[in-house]
N, CA, C and O atoms as a printed pandas DataFrame, in Angstrom:
     atom_number atom_name residue_name chain_id  residue_number  x_coord  y_coord  z_coord
0              1         N          UNK        A               1    4.950  -25.727  -20.256
1              2        CA          UNK        A               1    4.693  -25.987  -19.341
2              3         C          UNK        A               1    4.295  -24.482  -19.110
3              4         O          UNK        A               1    4.580  -23.424  -19.671
4              5         N          UNK        A               2    3.255  -24.969  -17.685
5              6        CA          UNK        A               2    2.438  -23.076  -17.355
6              7         C          UNK        A               2    3.457  -23.288  -16.423
7              8         O          UNK        A               2    4.084  -24.263  -16.010
8              9         N          UNK        A               3    3.421  -21.283  -16.074
9             10        CA          UNK        A               3    4.148  -20.969  -15.137
10            11         C          UNK        A               3    4.608  -20.882  -14.208
11            12         O          UNK        A               3    4.185  -19.809  -13.778
12            13         N          UNK        A               4    5.379  -21.374  -13.358
13            14        CA          UNK        A               4    5.462  -22.343  -12.264
14            15         C          UNK        A               4    4.874  -20.820  -11.122
15            16         O          UNK        A               4    5.165  -19.633  -11.266
16            17         N          UNK        A               5    3.702  -21.683   -9.692
17            18        CA          UNK        A               5    3.526  -19.832   -9.111
18            19         C          UNK        A               5    4.431  -20.050   -8.212
19            20         O          UNK        A               5    4.795  -21.150   -7.797
20            21         N          UNK        A               6    5.040  -18.379   -7.705
21            22        CA          UNK        A               6    5.468  -17.873   -7.317
22            23         C          UNK        A               6    6.732  -18.687   -5.796
23            24         O          UNK        A               6    6.099  -19.190   -4.868
24            25         N          UNK        A               7    7.443  -18.713   -5.740
25            26        CA          UNK        A               7    7.768  -19.152   -4.129
26            27         C          UNK        A               7    7.166  -18.688   -2.797
27            28         O          UNK        A               7    6.866  -17.514   -2.580
28            29         N          UNK        A               8    6.999  -19.764   -1.855
29            30        CA          UNK        A               8    6.647  -19.065   -0.771
30            31         C          UNK        A               8    7.618  -18.059   -0.705
31            32         O          UNK        A               8    8.685  -17.985   -1.314
32            33         N          UNK        A               9    6.974  -17.075    0.343
33            34        CA          UNK        A               9    7.888  -15.927    1.036
34            35         C          UNK        A               9    8.240  -14.638   -0.008
35            36         O          UNK        A               9    8.941  -13.712    0.398
36            37         N          UNK        A              10    7.644  -14.657   -1.518
37            38        CA          UNK        A              10    8.144  -13.704   -2.505
38            39         C          UNK        A              10    6.937  -13.251   -2.473
39            40         O          UNK        A              10    5.879  -13.873   -2.387
40            41         N          UNK        A              11    7.260  -11.443   -2.593
41            42        CA          UNK        A              11    5.914  -10.866   -2.612
42            43         C          UNK        A              11    4.584  -11.182   -3.335
43            44         O          UNK        A              11    4.864  -11.706   -4.413
44            45         N          UNK        A              12    3.169  -11.065   -3.159
45            46        CA          UNK        A              12    1.492  -11.580   -4.255
46            47         C          UNK        A              12    2.402  -10.421   -5.672
47            48         O          UNK        A              12    3.384   -9.679   -5.698
48            49         N          UNK        A              13    1.362  -10.873   -6.630
49            50        CA          UNK        A              13    1.913  -10.552   -7.904
50            51         C          UNK        A              13    1.062   -9.346   -7.821
51            52         O          UNK        A              13    0.004   -9.279   -7.195
52            53         N          UNK        A              14    1.558   -8.496   -8.437
53            54        CA          UNK        A              14    0.923   -6.814   -8.632
54            55         C          UNK        A              14    1.917   -6.429   -8.676
55            56         O          UNK        A              14    3.072   -6.853   -8.720
56            57         N          UNK        A              15    0.947   -4.739   -8.651
57            58        CA          UNK        A              15    1.473   -3.389   -8.726
58            59         C          UNK        A              15    2.323   -2.704   -7.746
59            60         O          UNK        A              15    2.015   -1.527   -7.560
60            61         N          UNK        A              16    3.193   -3.099   -7.158
61            62        CA          UNK        A              16    3.417   -2.449   -5.245
62            63         C          UNK        A              16    3.310   -0.689   -5.623
63            64         O          UNK        A              16    3.367    0.074   -6.588
64            65         N          UNK        A              17    3.138   -0.682   -4.288
65            66        CA          UNK        A              17    2.410    0.104   -3.916
66            67         C          UNK        A              17    3.809    1.043   -2.447
67            68         O          UNK        A              17    3.979    0.936   -1.233
68            69         N          UNK        A              18    4.226    1.575   -3.185
69            70        CA          UNK        A              18    5.138    2.617   -2.007
70            71         C          UNK        A              18    4.758    3.014   -1.083
71            72         O          UNK        A              18    3.527    3.037   -1.076
72            73         N          UNK        A              19    5.289    3.440   -0.058
73            74        CA          UNK        A              19    5.705    5.368    1.044
74            75         C          UNK        A              19    6.199    5.610   -0.425
75            76         O          UNK        A              19    6.863    5.083   -1.318
76            77         N          UNK        A              20    5.323    6.951   -0.068
77            78        CA          UNK        A              20    5.917    8.443   -0.575
78            79         C          UNK        A              20    7.492    8.830    0.412
79            80         O          UNK        A              20    8.701    8.846    0.178
80            81         N          UNK        A              21    6.849    9.022    1.247
81            82        CA          UNK        A              21    7.667    9.545    2.829
82            83         C          UNK        A              21    7.717    8.499    3.703
83            84         O          UNK        A              21    7.140    7.416    3.807
84            85         N          UNK        A              22    8.970    9.399    4.602
85            86        CA          UNK        A              22    9.329    8.433    5.746
86            87         C          UNK        A              22    8.092    8.866    7.126
87            88         O          UNK        A              22    7.989   10.030    7.513
88            89         N          UNK        A              23    7.449    8.000    7.578
89            90        CA          UNK        A              23    6.161    8.100    8.649
90            91         C          UNK        A              23    5.522    7.292    8.807
91            92         O          UNK        A              23    5.745    6.327    8.077
92            93         N          UNK        A              24    4.080    7.122   10.059
93            94        CA          UNK        A              24    3.055    6.492   10.668
94            95         C          UNK        A              24    2.469    6.370   10.009
95            96         O          UNK        A              24    2.149    7.288    9.253
96            97         N          UNK        A              25    1.746    4.526    9.877
97            98        CA          UNK        A              25    0.771    4.388    8.903
98            99         C          UNK        A              25   -0.931    4.649   10.091
99           100         O          UNK        A              25   -1.472    3.763   10.752
100          101         N          UNK        A              26   -1.281    5.826   10.007
101          102        CA          UNK        A              26   -2.441    5.716   10.670
102          103         C          UNK        A              26   -3.699    5.078   10.536
103          104         O          UNK        A              26   -4.407    4.904   11.529
104          105         N          UNK        A              27   -4.018    4.741    9.496
105          106        CA          UNK        A              27   -5.429    4.016    8.957
106          107         C          UNK        A              27   -4.826    3.444    7.208
107          108         O          UNK        A              27   -3.978    3.725    6.361
108          109         N          UNK        A              28   -6.518    2.012    7.598
109          110        CA          UNK        A              28   -5.507    1.571    6.283
110          111         C          UNK        A              28   -7.223    1.459    5.381
111          112         O          UNK        A              28   -8.098    0.601    5.259
112          113         N          UNK        A              29   -7.018    2.735    4.956
113          114        CA          UNK        A              29   -8.564    2.644    4.020
114          115         C          UNK        A              29   -9.375    1.150    3.304
115          116         O          UNK        A              29  -10.527    0.723    3.384
116          117         N          UNK        A              30   -7.996    0.604    2.523
117          118        CA          UNK        A              30   -8.870   -0.177    0.794
118          119         C          UNK        A              30   -8.830   -1.635    2.028
119          120         O          UNK        A              30   -8.469   -1.744    3.199
120          121         N          UNK        A              31   -9.351   -2.477    1.102
121          122        CA          UNK        A              31   -9.489   -4.255    2.086
122          123         C          UNK        A              31   -9.008   -4.828    1.075
123          124         O          UNK        A              31   -9.402   -4.398   -0.009
124          125         N          UNK        A              32   -8.119   -5.851    1.072
125          126        CA          UNK        A              32   -8.115   -6.934    0.331
126          127         C          UNK        A              32   -8.753   -7.786   -0.098
127          128         O          UNK        A              32   -9.230   -8.704    0.569
128          129         N          UNK        A              33   -8.920   -7.559   -1.792
129          130        CA          UNK        A              33  -10.089   -8.013   -2.443
130          131         C          UNK        A              33  -11.152   -6.689   -3.116
131          132         O          UNK        A              33  -12.025   -6.904   -3.957
132          133         N          UNK        A              34  -10.881   -5.517   -2.608
133          134        CA          UNK        A              34  -11.793   -4.687   -3.186
134          135         C          UNK        A              34  -11.270   -4.087   -4.404
135          136         O          UNK        A              34  -10.125   -4.373   -4.756
136          137         N          UNK        A              35  -11.810   -3.481   -4.917
137          138        CA          UNK        A              35  -11.544   -2.994   -6.357
138          139         C          UNK        A              35  -11.420   -1.365   -6.649
139          140         O          UNK        A              35  -12.471   -0.729   -6.576
140          141         N          UNK        A              36  -10.229   -0.666   -6.968
141          142        CA          UNK        A              36   -9.915    0.688   -7.115
142          143         C          UNK        A              36   -9.546    1.576   -7.721
143          144         O          UNK        A              36   -8.369    1.935   -7.719
144          145         N          UNK        A              37  -10.432    2.115   -8.357
145          146        CA          UNK        A              37   -9.896    3.532   -9.487
146          147         C          UNK        A              37   -8.242    3.776   -9.349
147          148         O          UNK        A              37   -7.552    3.984   -8.351
148          149         N          UNK        A              38   -7.939    3.676  -10.597
149          150        CA          UNK        A              38   -6.592    4.523   -9.604
150          151         C          UNK        A              38   -6.670    6.059   -8.708
151          152         O          UNK        A              38   -7.851    6.205   -8.393
152          153         N          UNK        A              39   -6.198    6.725   -8.418
153          154        CA          UNK        A              39   -6.039    7.857   -7.274
154          155         C          UNK        A              39   -7.208    7.197   -6.322
155          156         O          UNK        A              39   -7.984    8.147   -6.219
156          157         N          UNK        A              40   -7.700    6.263   -5.672
157          158        CA          UNK        A              40   -7.944    6.179   -4.507
158          159         C          UNK        A              40   -7.184    5.852   -3.872
159          160         O          UNK        A              40   -6.182    5.187   -4.135
160          161         N          UNK        A              41   -7.905    6.698   -1.953
161          162        CA          UNK        A              41   -6.504    6.560   -1.343
162          163         C          UNK        A              41   -6.892    5.111   -0.765
163          164         O          UNK        A              41   -8.023    4.632   -0.682
164          165         N          UNK        A              42   -5.599    4.501   -0.364
165          166        CA          UNK        A              42   -5.431    2.643   -0.025
166          167         C          UNK        A              42   -5.459    3.386    1.621
167          168         O          UNK        A              42   -6.475    3.319    2.314
168          169         N          UNK        A              43   -3.950    4.214    2.183
169          170        CA          UNK        A              43   -3.583    4.011    3.098
170          171         C          UNK        A              43   -3.518    5.709    3.758
171          172         O          UNK        A              43   -3.538    6.654    2.970
172          173         N          UNK        A              44   -3.453    5.898    5.026
173          174        CA          UNK        A              44   -3.115    7.421    5.390
174          175         C          UNK        A              44   -2.374    6.859    6.221
175          176         O          UNK        A              44   -2.636    5.920    6.973
176          177         N          UNK        A              45   -0.553    7.974    5.969
177          178        CA          UNK        A              45    0.057    7.918    6.896
178          179         C          UNK        A              45    0.470    9.127    7.290
179          180         O          UNK        A              45    0.582    9.867    6.312
180          181         N          UNK        A              46    0.806    9.763    8.527
181          182        CA          UNK        A              46    1.043   10.506    9.112
182          183         C          UNK        A              46    3.060   11.441    8.997
183          184         O          UNK        A              46    3.962   11.068    9.748
184          185         N          UNK        A              47    3.229   12.398    8.095
185          186        CA          UNK        A              47    4.185   12.290    8.147
186          187         C          UNK        A              47    4.673   14.421    8.058
187          188         O          UNK        A              47    4.521   15.323    7.234
188          189         N          UNK        A              48    5.282   14.273    9.470
189          190        CA          UNK        A              48    6.051   15.608    9.893
190          191         C          UNK        A              48    4.193   16.191   10.193
191          192         O          UNK        A              48    3.655   17.278    9.985
192          193         N          UNK        A              49    3.836   15.317   10.569
193          194        CA          UNK        A              49    2.611   15.752   11.962
194          195         C          UNK        A              49    0.920   16.427   10.855
195          196         O          UNK        A              49   -0.166   16.934   11.136
196          197         N          UNK        A              50    1.797   15.923    9.343
197          198        CA          UNK        A              50    0.467   15.961    8.660
198          199         C          UNK        A              50   -0.143   14.267    8.130
199          200         O          UNK        A              50    0.502   13.219    8.182
200          201         N          UNK        A              51   -1.488   14.449    7.664
201          202        CA          UNK        A              51   -1.749   13.230    7.069
202          203         C          UNK        A              51   -1.666   13.309    5.584
203          204         O          UNK        A              51   -2.179   14.054    4.749
204          205         N          UNK        A              52   -1.027   12.518    5.542
205          206        CA          UNK        A              52   -0.645   11.960    3.442
206          207         C          UNK        A              52   -1.746   11.129    3.206
207          208         O          UNK        A              52   -2.017   10.372    4.138
208          209         N          UNK        A              53   -2.505   11.063    2.138
209          210        CA          UNK        A              53   -3.032   10.029    1.660
210          211         C          UNK        A              53   -2.125    8.925    0.734
211          212         O          UNK        A              53   -2.058    9.534   -0.333
212          213         N          UNK        A              54   -1.310    7.512    0.515
213          214        CA          UNK        A              54   -1.129    6.949   -0.386
214          215         C          UNK        A              54   -2.329    6.064   -1.366
215          216         O          UNK        A              54   -3.035    5.137   -0.970
216          217         N          UNK        A              55   -2.301    6.638   -2.660
217          218        CA          UNK        A              55   -2.996    6.598   -3.615
218          219         C          UNK        A              55   -2.898    4.620   -4.998
219          220         O          UNK        A              55   -2.110    3.893   -5.603
220          221         N          UNK        A              56   -4.352    4.817   -4.676
221          222        CA          UNK        A              56   -3.759    3.685   -5.597
222          223         C          UNK        A              56   -3.422    4.395   -7.755
223          224         O          UNK        A              56   -4.105    5.080   -8.516
224          225         N          UNK        A              57   -2.068    3.714   -7.882
225          226        CA          UNK        A              57   -1.484    3.607   -8.472
226          227         C          UNK        A              57   -2.602    3.695  -10.251
227          228         O          UNK        A              57   -2.714    4.358  -11.283
228          229         N          UNK        A              58   -2.795    3.287  -10.006
229          230        CA          UNK        A              58   -3.520    2.491  -11.239
230          231         C          UNK        A              58   -4.785    1.434  -10.371
231          232         O          UNK        A              58   -4.871    0.911   -9.260
232          233         N          UNK        A              59   -5.776    1.519  -11.828
233          234        CA          UNK        A              59   -7.289    0.961  -11.523
234          235         C          UNK        A              59   -6.851   -1.154  -10.869
235          236         O          UNK        A              59   -5.826   -1.834  -10.894
236          237         N          UNK        A              60   -7.625   -1.293  -10.611
237          238        CA          UNK        A              60   -7.170   -2.482  -10.254
238          239         C          UNK        A              60   -7.744   -3.582   -8.521
239          240         O          UNK        A              60   -8.784   -3.344   -7.907
240          241         N          UNK        A              61   -7.013   -4.378   -8.240
241          242        CA          UNK        A              61   -7.880   -4.929   -6.921
242          243         C          UNK        A              61   -6.529   -5.185   -6.143
243          244         O          UNK        A              61   -5.388   -5.443   -6.527
244          245         N          UNK        A              62   -7.031   -5.036   -5.058
245          246        CA          UNK        A              62   -6.315   -4.522   -3.962
246          247         C          UNK        A              62   -6.495   -6.524   -4.063
247          248         O          UNK        A              62   -7.352   -7.333   -4.419
248          249         N          UNK        A              63   -4.697   -6.548   -3.337
249          250        CA          UNK        A              63   -4.340   -8.262   -3.935
250          251         C          UNK        A              63   -3.107   -8.167   -2.252
251          252         O          UNK        A              63   -2.668   -9.259   -1.895
252          253         N          UNK        A              64   -2.795   -7.256   -1.634
253          254        CA          UNK        A              64   -2.780   -7.222   -0.500
254          255         C          UNK        A              64   -2.437   -5.867    0.270
255          256         O          UNK        A              64   -2.002   -4.855   -0.278
256          257         N          UNK        A              65   -2.759   -6.046    1.927
257          258        CA          UNK        A              65   -2.053   -4.359    2.137
258          259         C          UNK        A              65   -0.741   -5.132    2.862
259          260         O          UNK        A              65   -0.896   -6.290    3.251
260          261         N          UNK        A              66    0.359   -4.555    3.004
261          262        CA          UNK        A              66    1.009   -4.980    3.848
262          263         C          UNK        A              66    1.352   -4.582    5.025
263          264         O          UNK        A              66    2.134   -5.307    5.641
264          265         N          UNK        A              67    1.015   -3.710    5.472
265          266        CA          UNK        A              67    1.101   -3.065    6.842
266          267         C          UNK        A              67   -0.011   -2.498    7.787
267          268         O          UNK        A              67   -1.192   -2.242    7.555
268          269         N          UNK        A              68    0.798   -2.374    9.015
269          270        CA          UNK        A              68   -0.855   -2.075   10.031
270          271         C          UNK        A              68   -0.663   -0.593   10.105
271          272         O          UNK        A              68    0.298    0.076    9.724
272          273         N          UNK        A              69   -2.215   -0.075   10.899
273          274        CA          UNK        A              69   -1.776    0.934   11.455
274          275         C          UNK        A              69   -1.110    0.433   13.034
275          276         O          UNK        A              69   -0.977   -0.506   13.819
276          277         N          UNK        A              70   -0.733    2.367   12.685
277          278        CA          UNK        A              70    1.121    2.132   13.798
278          279         C          UNK        A              70    2.276    1.881   13.274
279          280         O          UNK        A              70    3.199    2.496   13.808
280          281         N          UNK        A              71    2.812    0.559   11.624
281          282        CA          UNK        A              71    3.572    1.216   11.826
282          283         C          UNK        A              71    4.617    2.164   10.614
283          284         O          UNK        A              71    4.300    2.640    9.523
284          285         N          UNK        A              72    5.764    2.174   11.252
285          286        CA          UNK        A              72    6.513    3.429   10.838
286          287         C          UNK        A              72    6.620    2.568    9.718
287          288         O          UNK        A              72    6.258    1.394    9.639
288          289         N          UNK        A              73    7.431    3.648    8.425
289          290        CA          UNK        A              73    7.401    2.905    6.944
290          291         C          UNK        A              73    8.292    4.441    6.829
291          292         O          UNK        A              73    8.058    5.598    7.177
292          293         N          UNK        A              74    9.601    3.621    6.033
293          294        CA          UNK        A              74   10.395    4.354    5.412
294          295         C          UNK        A              74   10.225    5.320    3.356
295          296         O          UNK        A              74    9.074    5.493    2.954
296          297         N          UNK        A              75   10.914    5.586    2.814
297          298        CA          UNK        A              75   10.318    6.495    1.846
298          299         C          UNK        A              75   10.430    4.887    1.092
299          300         O          UNK        A              75   10.924    3.953    1.725
300          301         N          UNK        A              76    9.982    4.737   -0.122
301          302        CA          UNK        A              76    9.696    4.018   -1.308
302          303         C          UNK        A              76    9.277    1.962   -0.507
303          304         O          UNK        A              76    9.073    0.972   -1.210
304          305         N          UNK        A              77    9.288    1.997    0.841
305          306        CA          UNK        A              77    9.037    0.903    1.183
306          307         C          UNK        A              77    7.644    0.678    0.676
307          308         O          UNK        A              77    6.825    1.590    0.555
308          309         N          UNK        A              78    7.359   -0.878    0.316
309          310        CA          UNK        A              78    5.750   -1.141   -0.383
310          311         C          UNK        A              78    4.523   -1.237    0.917
311          312         O          UNK        A              78    4.596   -1.827    1.995
312          313         N          UNK        A              79    3.947   -0.812    0.618
313          314        CA          UNK        A              79    2.636   -0.499    1.462
314          315         C          UNK        A              79    1.446   -1.740    1.493
315          316         O          UNK        A              79    0.895   -2.365    2.399
316          317         N          UNK        A              80    1.326   -1.747   -0.648
317          318        CA          UNK        A              80    0.247   -2.974   -0.382
318          319         C          UNK        A              80    0.874   -3.225   -2.068
319          320         O          UNK        A              80    1.778   -2.570   -2.586
320          321         N          UNK        A              81    0.126   -4.323   -2.682
321          322        CA          UNK        A              81   -0.058   -4.371   -3.695
322          323         C          UNK        A              81   -1.147   -4.375   -4.308
323          324         O          UNK        A              81   -1.968   -4.895   -3.552
324          325         N          UNK        A              82   -1.849   -3.949   -5.713
325          326        CA          UNK        A              82   -2.858   -3.598   -6.082
326          327         C          UNK        A              82   -3.187   -5.068   -7.476
327          328         O          UNK        A              82   -4.222   -5.066   -8.143
């Protein structure tokens, strides 16, 4: 039989992109459905009064952006799926 779809409430399929450090989301640079290359900037976070880029860990298509500008994230929080 074909595999069952993921249950509701489960994260989307794809590679998780996580916050490398605690901070506040300043800007979302990518959009759902956008094709990205490894290293493309997805999200900009402010940490320790400096802007840090969160980049795509691999080439692919952005499946979800799981944060919004102004959100506060901790190290390891999932911010997007590729």
